[in-house]
Amino acid sequence: TPPADELGTIVEVAVANGSFETLVAALQATGLDEVLSDTTAVFTVFAPTDDAFALLGEETINNLLADTDTLSNILLYHVLTDQAVDSETAISLAGSMVEMANGDSVTITVADGNLFINESQVILADVAASNGVIHVISAVLSPPM
């Protein structure tokens, strides 16, 4: 693993990966790409893949891209601020609720050795970035209404 200062920011890592085009477009639509590019801050991001966003359906995605307030709330529900939580720490929090950047909480569970955030499975953990860590998840998290 290269040193943190040689890694890109969370946004740069997501762009370079190529599996997060919808997430990156959503971040850009809301201006949150600039927030998550802040090298003086630290974040943990639970990042849905393009396949995870596709489960919402194209119409839902387009509606969200047009409603940036709702979209921002959803995106912030995928972010922990001021901390880089690795998978080992997340697993130690199993059974607890954690407050996300939008003020709502997620439930962390472990089932059959797999880490879940609400109903979404972490499919790739501990992707390092210069300003935090990304955990790839299988579905978009929906904040409580």
GROMACS .gro file of N, CA and C in nm, residues 5-60:
model
  168
    5ASP      N    1  -0.015   1.000   0.142
    5ASP     CA    2  -0.002   1.122   0.061
    5ASP      C    3   0.014   1.091  -0.088
    6GLU      N    4   0.039   0.965  -0.124
    6GLU     CA    5   0.047   0.928  -0.266
    6GLU      C    6  -0.087   0.880  -0.320
    7LEU      N    7  -0.181   0.857  -0.230
    7LEU     CA    8  -0.314   0.815  -0.272
    7LEU      C    9  -0.395   0.937  -0.310
    8GLY      N   10  -0.495   0.917  -0.395
    8GLY     CA   11  -0.586   1.025  -0.427
    8GLY      C   12  -0.686   1.044  -0.314
    9THR      N   13  -0.763   1.152  -0.325
    9THR     CA   14  -0.872   1.174  -0.230
    9THR      C   15  -0.980   1.068  -0.255
   10ILE      N   16  -1.078   1.067  -0.167
   10ILE     CA   17  -1.189   0.972  -0.184
   10ILE      C   18  -1.251   0.987  -0.323
   11VAL      N   19  -1.272   1.110  -0.368
   11VAL     CA   20  -1.333   1.132  -0.500
   11VAL      C   21  -1.240   1.083  -0.610
   12GLU      N   22  -1.111   1.114  -0.600
   12GLU     CA   23  -1.015   1.072  -0.703
   12GLU      C   24  -1.005   0.919  -0.711
   13VAL      N   25  -1.006   0.854  -0.596
   13VAL     CA   26  -1.001   0.707  -0.594
   13VAL      C   27  -1.127   0.650  -0.660
   14ALA      N   28  -1.243   0.708  -0.628
   14ALA     CA   29  -1.370   0.662  -0.687
   14ALA      C   30  -1.371   0.682  -0.838
   15VAL      N   31  -1.324   0.797  -0.885
   15VAL     CA   32  -1.319   0.824  -1.029
   15VAL      C   33  -1.225   0.725  -1.097
   16ALA      N   34  -1.107   0.704  -1.039
   16ALA     CA   35  -1.007   0.615  -1.100
   16ALA      C   36  -1.056   0.471  -1.106
   17ASN      N   37  -1.138   0.431  -1.010
   17ASN     CA   38  -1.186   0.293  -1.005
   17ASN      C   39  -1.273   0.259  -1.124
   18GLY      N   40  -1.361   0.351  -1.165
   18GLY     CA   41  -1.446   0.327  -1.281
   18GLY      C   42  -1.578   0.259  -1.252
   19SER      N   43  -1.598   0.211  -1.130
   19SER     CA   44  -1.723   0.142  -1.094
   19SER      C   45  -1.820   0.233  -1.019
   20PHE      N   46  -1.785   0.363  -1.012
   20PHE     CA   47  -1.864   0.456  -0.931
   20PHE      C   48  -1.906   0.579  -1.011
   21GLU      N   49  -1.933   0.561  -1.141
   21GLU     CA   50  -1.968   0.677  -1.225
   21GLU      C   51  -2.095   0.745  -1.176
   22THR      N   52  -2.196   0.666  -1.133
   22THR     CA   53  -2.321   0.726  -1.085
   22THR      C   54  -2.298   0.800  -0.954
   23LEU      N   55  -2.222   0.739  -0.864
   23LEU     CA   56  -2.189   0.804  -0.737
   23LEU      C   57  -2.115   0.935  -0.761
   24VAL      N   58  -2.016   0.933  -0.849
   24VAL     CA   59  -1.938   1.054  -0.878
   24VAL      C   60  -2.028   1.161  -0.940
   25ALA      N   61  -2.117   1.121  -1.032
   25ALA     CA   62  -2.210   1.217  -1.093
   25ALA      C   63  -2.301   1.278  -0.986
   26ALA      N   64  -2.345   1.196  -0.892
   26ALA     CA   65  -2.432   1.244  -0.783
   26ALA      C   66  -2.355   1.340  -0.693
   27LEU      N   67  -2.231   1.306  -0.661
   27LEU     CA   68  -2.148   1.394  -0.579
   27LEU      C   69  -2.127   1.528  -0.649
   28GLN      N   70  -2.101   1.522  -0.781
   28GLN     CA   71  -2.080   1.645  -0.857
   28GLN      C   72  -2.208   1.728  -0.864
   29ALA      N   73  -2.322   1.662  -0.879
   29ALA     CA   74  -2.451   1.733  -0.890
   29ALA      C   75  -2.483   1.809  -0.762
   30THR      N   76  -2.435   1.758  -0.648
   30THR     CA   77  -2.467   1.819  -0.518
   30THR      C   78  -2.355   1.906  -0.463
   31GLY      N   79  -2.239   1.905  -0.527
   31GLY     CA   80  -2.124   1.978  -0.475
   31GLY      C   81  -2.049   1.904  -0.367
   32LEU      N   82  -2.097   1.783  -0.333
   32LEU     CA   83  -2.030   1.706  -0.228
   32LEU      C   84  -1.896   1.649  -0.275
   33ASP      N   85  -1.873   1.650  -0.408
   33ASP     CA   86  -1.741   1.607  -0.456
   33ASP      C   87  -1.632   1.698  -0.399
   34GLU      N   88  -1.663   1.829  -0.386
   34GLU     CA   89  -1.563   1.921  -0.329
   34GLU      C   90  -1.541   1.892  -0.181
   35VAL      N   91  -1.649   1.861  -0.109
   35VAL     CA   92  -1.637   1.829   0.034
   35VAL      C   93  -1.549   1.706   0.052
   36LEU      N   94  -1.577   1.600  -0.025
   36LEU     CA   95  -1.502   1.475  -0.010
   36LEU      C   96  -1.363   1.480  -0.074
   37SER      N   97  -1.330   1.592  -0.136
   37SER     CA   98  -1.195   1.613  -0.189
   37SER      C   99  -1.108   1.694  -0.093
   38ASP      N  100  -1.167   1.736   0.019
   38ASP     CA  101  -1.097   1.817   0.119
   38ASP      C  102  -0.988   1.732   0.186
   39THR      N  103  -0.863   1.771   0.160
   39THR     CA  104  -0.752   1.692   0.215
   39THR      C  105  -0.724   1.723   0.362
   40THR      N  106  -0.793   1.824   0.417
   40THR     CA  107  -0.774   1.855   0.559
   40THR      C  108  -0.878   1.784   0.645
   41ALA      N  109  -0.971   1.712   0.581
   41ALA     CA  110  -1.076   1.641   0.653
   41ALA      C  111  -1.056   1.490   0.638
   42VAL      N  112  -1.126   1.415   0.722
   42VAL     CA  113  -1.118   1.269   0.717
   42VAL      C  114  -1.260   1.214   0.710
   43PHE      N  115  -1.280   1.116   0.621
   43PHE     CA  116  -1.412   1.059   0.599
   43PHE      C  117  -1.406   0.907   0.588
   44THR      N  118  -1.517   0.844   0.623
   44THR     CA  119  -1.541   0.704   0.587
   44THR      C  120  -1.663   0.708   0.496
   45VAL      N  121  -1.648   0.651   0.376
   45VAL     CA  122  -1.757   0.652   0.279
   45VAL      C  123  -1.797   0.509   0.247
   46PHE      N  124  -1.927   0.482   0.260
   46PHE     CA  125  -1.984   0.355   0.216
   46PHE      C  126  -2.036   0.381   0.075
   47ALA      N  127  -1.961   0.333  -0.024
   47ALA     CA  128  -1.981   0.373  -0.163
   47ALA      C  129  -2.057   0.268  -0.244
   48PRO      N  130  -2.179   0.301  -0.286
   48PRO     CA  131  -2.252   0.208  -0.373
   48PRO      C  132  -2.191   0.208  -0.513
   49THR      N  133  -2.180   0.091  -0.572
   49THR     CA  134  -2.128   0.079  -0.709
   49THR      C  135  -2.236   0.125  -0.808
   50ASP      N  136  -2.195   0.135  -0.935
   50ASP     CA  137  -2.293   0.166  -1.040
   50ASP      C  138  -2.403   0.059  -1.043
   51ASP      N  139  -2.366  -0.068  -1.020
   51ASP     CA  140  -2.466  -0.175  -1.017
   51ASP      C  141  -2.565  -0.153  -0.903
   52ALA      N  142  -2.514  -0.105  -0.788
   52ALA     CA  143  -2.602  -0.078  -0.674
   52ALA      C  144  -2.700   0.034  -0.708
   53PHE      N  145  -2.650   0.140  -0.772
   53PHE     CA  146  -2.740   0.249  -0.813
   53PHE      C  147  -2.840   0.200  -0.917
   54ALA      N  148  -2.795   0.111  -1.006
   54ALA     CA  149  -2.884   0.061  -1.113
   54ALA      C  150  -3.007  -0.010  -1.055
   55LEU      N  151  -2.992  -0.068  -0.935
   55LEU     CA  152  -3.105  -0.135  -0.870
   55LEU      C  153  -3.219  -0.037  -0.841
   56LEU      N  154  -3.186   0.092  -0.830
   56LEU     CA  155  -3.289   0.194  -0.805
   56LEU      C  156  -3.374   0.220  -0.928
   57GLY      N  157  -3.318   0.193  -1.044
   57GLY     CA  158  -3.387   0.221  -1.170
   57GLY      C  159  -3.346   0.358  -1.224
   58GLU      N  160  -3.340   0.368  -1.354
   58GLU     CA  161  -3.293   0.489  -1.420
   58GLU      C  162  -3.381   0.610  -1.388
   59GLU      N  163  -3.513   0.589  -1.382
   59GLU     CA  164  -3.604   0.700  -1.354
   59GLU      C  165  -3.578   0.757  -1.215
   60THR      N  166  -3.561   0.670  -1.115
   60THR     CA  167  -3.532   0.714  -0.979
   60THR      C  168  -3.401   0.791  -0.974
   0.00000   0.00000   0.00000
